């Protein structure tokens, strides 16, 4: 199902506290020109408008600024220590800022572990000092597939022992107690491809107290030719970013590369994401899995997670290793890096 005028209109109307005048202004502006109103709504969500002036050297501002800097950090850790460390500002060097509306993008070629990467992120949130509920929106996997993979990854149980056809009751009896006391991981009751379904699901999870949302993957939200896909991606990414700020939530999105980037064996760049500039401009952090430096041996694979954009710290490369038996991913120790492909 593609993003249509009707579905987008319903989303705008239901997602924001809009006056009749604002809604009519959006409607009169046309479906392809909703961005100005989105910006106005975003201004309201963060306070003030373009004419608001603040003197950052005023005693009042500096007092409030200092109080904010001394507040405890509210961040959701990932499974990669270096990635946590470089997410500063509201992330505090501990992970993804929970309530600052951050949008993080994980990019990669098909079959190189994007879905497993964000499943590791979900598992890390469950292992946080304050375990965090997660809303997972997969547009490719069923709820049974998602559960099987997360069960294996989070517990360290071999994936094959939990898959249908090779399922081991004994392994499951050893595994299931490890999930006692964990916060919810919400998944849709059915596969979704329509934007309206996704919006309704996100709202329902948010009402249950969830503030961490993972969408896998962005290009499945809209259908059509390349031009239609680009337009749909642009609309979805901009509205997700605005919603995250308003809802004080963190959003992680998987994104594929365009054909040219996937077919070239060189370290990818943010501009190679399918959707290009729109994704780059809205993301706080972009992490790309490097298919040009990927080495698999039996059940393990080594590659690099390349941080190509970071509004809150430095950009760098992180050596990572997959364990395909459990789908777990780990960051290499410093003395191991020479073993990674270059």
mmCIF file of N, CA, C and O in Angstrom, residues 27 35 48 77 91 98 124 132 141 187 202 207 216 223 242 252 269 272 275 284 292-293 324-326 334:
data_model
loop_
_atom_site.group_PDB
_atom_site.id
_atom_site.type_symbol
_atom_site.label_atom_id
_atom_site.label_comp_id
_atom_site.label_asym_id
_atom_site.label_seq_id
_atom_site.Cartn_x
_atom_site.Cartn_y
_atom_site.Cartn_z
ATOM 1 N N UNK A 27 -4.783 21.693 3.993
ATOM 2 C CA UNK A 27 -5.560 21.100 2.918
ATOM 3 C C UNK A 27 -5.487 21.944 1.644
ATOM 4 O O UNK A 27 -5.304 21.425 0.543
ATOM 5 N N UNK A 35 4.950 20.440 4.026
ATOM 6 C CA UNK A 35 6.117 20.642 4.887
ATOM 7 C C UNK A 35 6.067 21.930 5.686
ATOM 8 O O UNK A 35 6.521 21.988 6.823
ATOM 9 N N UNK A 48 7.750 27.982 21.158
ATOM 10 C CA UNK A 48 8.102 29.227 20.499
ATOM 11 C C UNK A 48 7.901 29.161 19.005
ATOM 12 O O UNK A 48 7.455 28.168 18.446
ATOM 13 N N UNK A 77 20.890 2.493 25.957
ATOM 14 C CA UNK A 77 22.166 2.001 25.417
ATOM 15 C C UNK A 77 21.962 1.080 24.222
ATOM 16 O O UNK A 77 20.939 0.392 24.113
ATOM 17 N N UNK A 91 22.289 12.359 24.963
ATOM 18 C CA UNK A 91 22.656 10.956 25.135
ATOM 19 C C UNK A 91 23.667 10.750 26.244
ATOM 20 O O UNK A 91 23.810 9.647 26.759
ATOM 21 N N UNK A 98 16.605 9.299 25.155
ATOM 22 C CA UNK A 98 15.287 8.678 25.191
ATOM 23 C C UNK A 98 14.159 9.637 24.853
ATOM 24 O O UNK A 98 13.222 9.266 24.131
ATOM 25 N N UNK A 124 19.706 -4.877 23.726
ATOM 26 C CA UNK A 124 20.494 -4.005 24.614
ATOM 27 C C UNK A 124 19.588 -3.140 25.470
ATOM 28 O O UNK A 124 19.888 -2.871 26.642
ATOM 29 N N UNK A 132 14.192 -1.122 29.157
ATOM 30 C CA UNK A 132 13.336 -0.241 28.371
ATOM 31 C C UNK A 132 12.383 -1.037 27.480
ATOM 32 O O UNK A 132 12.813 -1.922 26.737
ATOM 33 N N UNK A 141 9.091 -9.375 8.518
ATOM 34 C CA UNK A 141 9.016 -10.608 9.294
ATOM 35 C C UNK A 141 7.696 -10.698 10.054
ATOM 36 O O UNK A 141 7.151 -9.691 10.511
ATOM 37 N N UNK A 187 5.160 -6.191 19.190
ATOM 38 C CA UNK A 187 5.244 -6.438 17.745
ATOM 39 C C UNK A 187 3.823 -6.401 17.197
ATOM 40 O O UNK A 187 2.862 -6.705 17.913
ATOM 41 N N UNK A 202 1.907 2.616 16.429
ATOM 42 C CA UNK A 202 2.844 3.435 17.195
ATOM 43 C C UNK A 202 2.111 4.184 18.308
ATOM 44 O O UNK A 202 2.570 4.246 19.452
ATOM 45 N N UNK A 207 0.908 4.895 24.025
ATOM 46 C CA UNK A 207 -0.056 5.025 25.123
ATOM 47 C C UNK A 207 0.214 4.019 26.241
ATOM 48 O O UNK A 207 -0.204 4.221 27.387
ATOM 49 N N UNK A 216 11.586 -1.526 10.679
ATOM 50 C CA UNK A 216 12.397 -2.338 9.764
ATOM 51 C C UNK A 216 11.514 -2.806 8.596
ATOM 52 O O UNK A 216 10.674 -3.685 8.768
ATOM 53 N N UNK A 223 5.016 1.996 -1.711
ATOM 54 C CA UNK A 223 5.219 1.170 -2.884
ATOM 55 C C UNK A 223 5.115 2.018 -4.145
ATOM 56 O O UNK A 223 4.580 3.123 -4.120
ATOM 57 N N UNK A 242 9.260 14.623 13.206
ATOM 58 C CA UNK A 242 8.423 15.596 13.919
ATOM 59 C C UNK A 242 7.651 14.923 15.046
ATOM 60 O O UNK A 242 7.548 15.463 16.154
ATOM 61 N N UNK A 252 14.365 4.370 15.722
ATOM 62 C CA UNK A 252 15.437 3.757 14.931
ATOM 63 C C UNK A 252 14.812 3.190 13.664
ATOM 64 O O UNK A 252 13.787 2.504 13.729
ATOM 65 N N UNK A 269 28.395 5.578 1.815
ATOM 66 C CA UNK A 269 28.186 6.915 2.379
ATOM 67 C C UNK A 269 26.699 7.149 2.607
ATOM 68 O O UNK A 269 25.851 6.465 2.022
ATOM 69 N N UNK A 272 24.235 7.331 -0.184
ATOM 70 C CA UNK A 272 23.868 6.105 -0.867
ATOM 71 C C UNK A 272 22.606 5.450 -0.344
ATOM 72 O O UNK A 272 22.155 4.434 -0.891
ATOM 73 N N UNK A 275 16.602 7.132 -0.704
ATOM 74 C CA UNK A 275 15.864 8.239 -0.108
ATOM 75 C C UNK A 275 16.767 9.432 0.083
ATOM 76 O O UNK A 275 16.307 10.544 0.300
ATOM 77 N N UNK A 284 19.621 12.023 13.282
ATOM 78 C CA UNK A 284 20.621 12.451 14.260
ATOM 79 C C UNK A 284 21.897 11.643 14.103
ATOM 80 O O UNK A 284 22.999 12.182 14.168
ATOM 81 N N UNK A 292 31.528 -3.770 1.660
ATOM 82 C CA UNK A 292 32.784 -3.920 0.920
ATOM 83 C C UNK A 292 33.894 -4.500 1.788
ATOM 84 O O UNK A 292 34.914 -4.959 1.278
ATOM 85 N N UNK A 293 33.717 -4.476 3.088
ATOM 86 C CA UNK A 293 34.702 -5.039 4.021
ATOM 87 C C UNK A 293 33.986 -6.040 4.926
ATOM 88 O O UNK A 293 33.830 -5.824 6.135
ATOM 89 N N UNK A 324 26.411 -15.894 13.817
ATOM 90 C CA UNK A 324 25.181 -16.265 13.134
ATOM 91 C C UNK A 324 24.474 -17.450 13.789
ATOM 92 O O UNK A 324 23.330 -17.747 13.440
ATOM 93 N N UNK A 325 25.122 -18.092 14.721
ATOM 94 C CA UNK A 325 24.441 -19.168 15.454
ATOM 95 C C UNK A 325 23.365 -18.589 16.360
ATOM 96 O O UNK A 325 22.279 -19.157 16.495
ATOM 97 N N UNK A 326 23.659 -17.425 16.958
ATOM 98 C CA UNK A 326 22.707 -16.796 17.881
ATOM 99 C C UNK A 326 22.213 -15.439 17.392
ATOM 100 O O UNK A 326 21.320 -14.854 18.014
ATOM 101 N N UNK A 334 40.186 -3.769 21.198
ATOM 102 C CA UNK A 334 41.179 -2.948 20.510
ATOM 103 C C UNK A 334 42.317 -3.777 19.923
ATOM 104 O O UNK A 334 42.797 -3.504 18.817
#
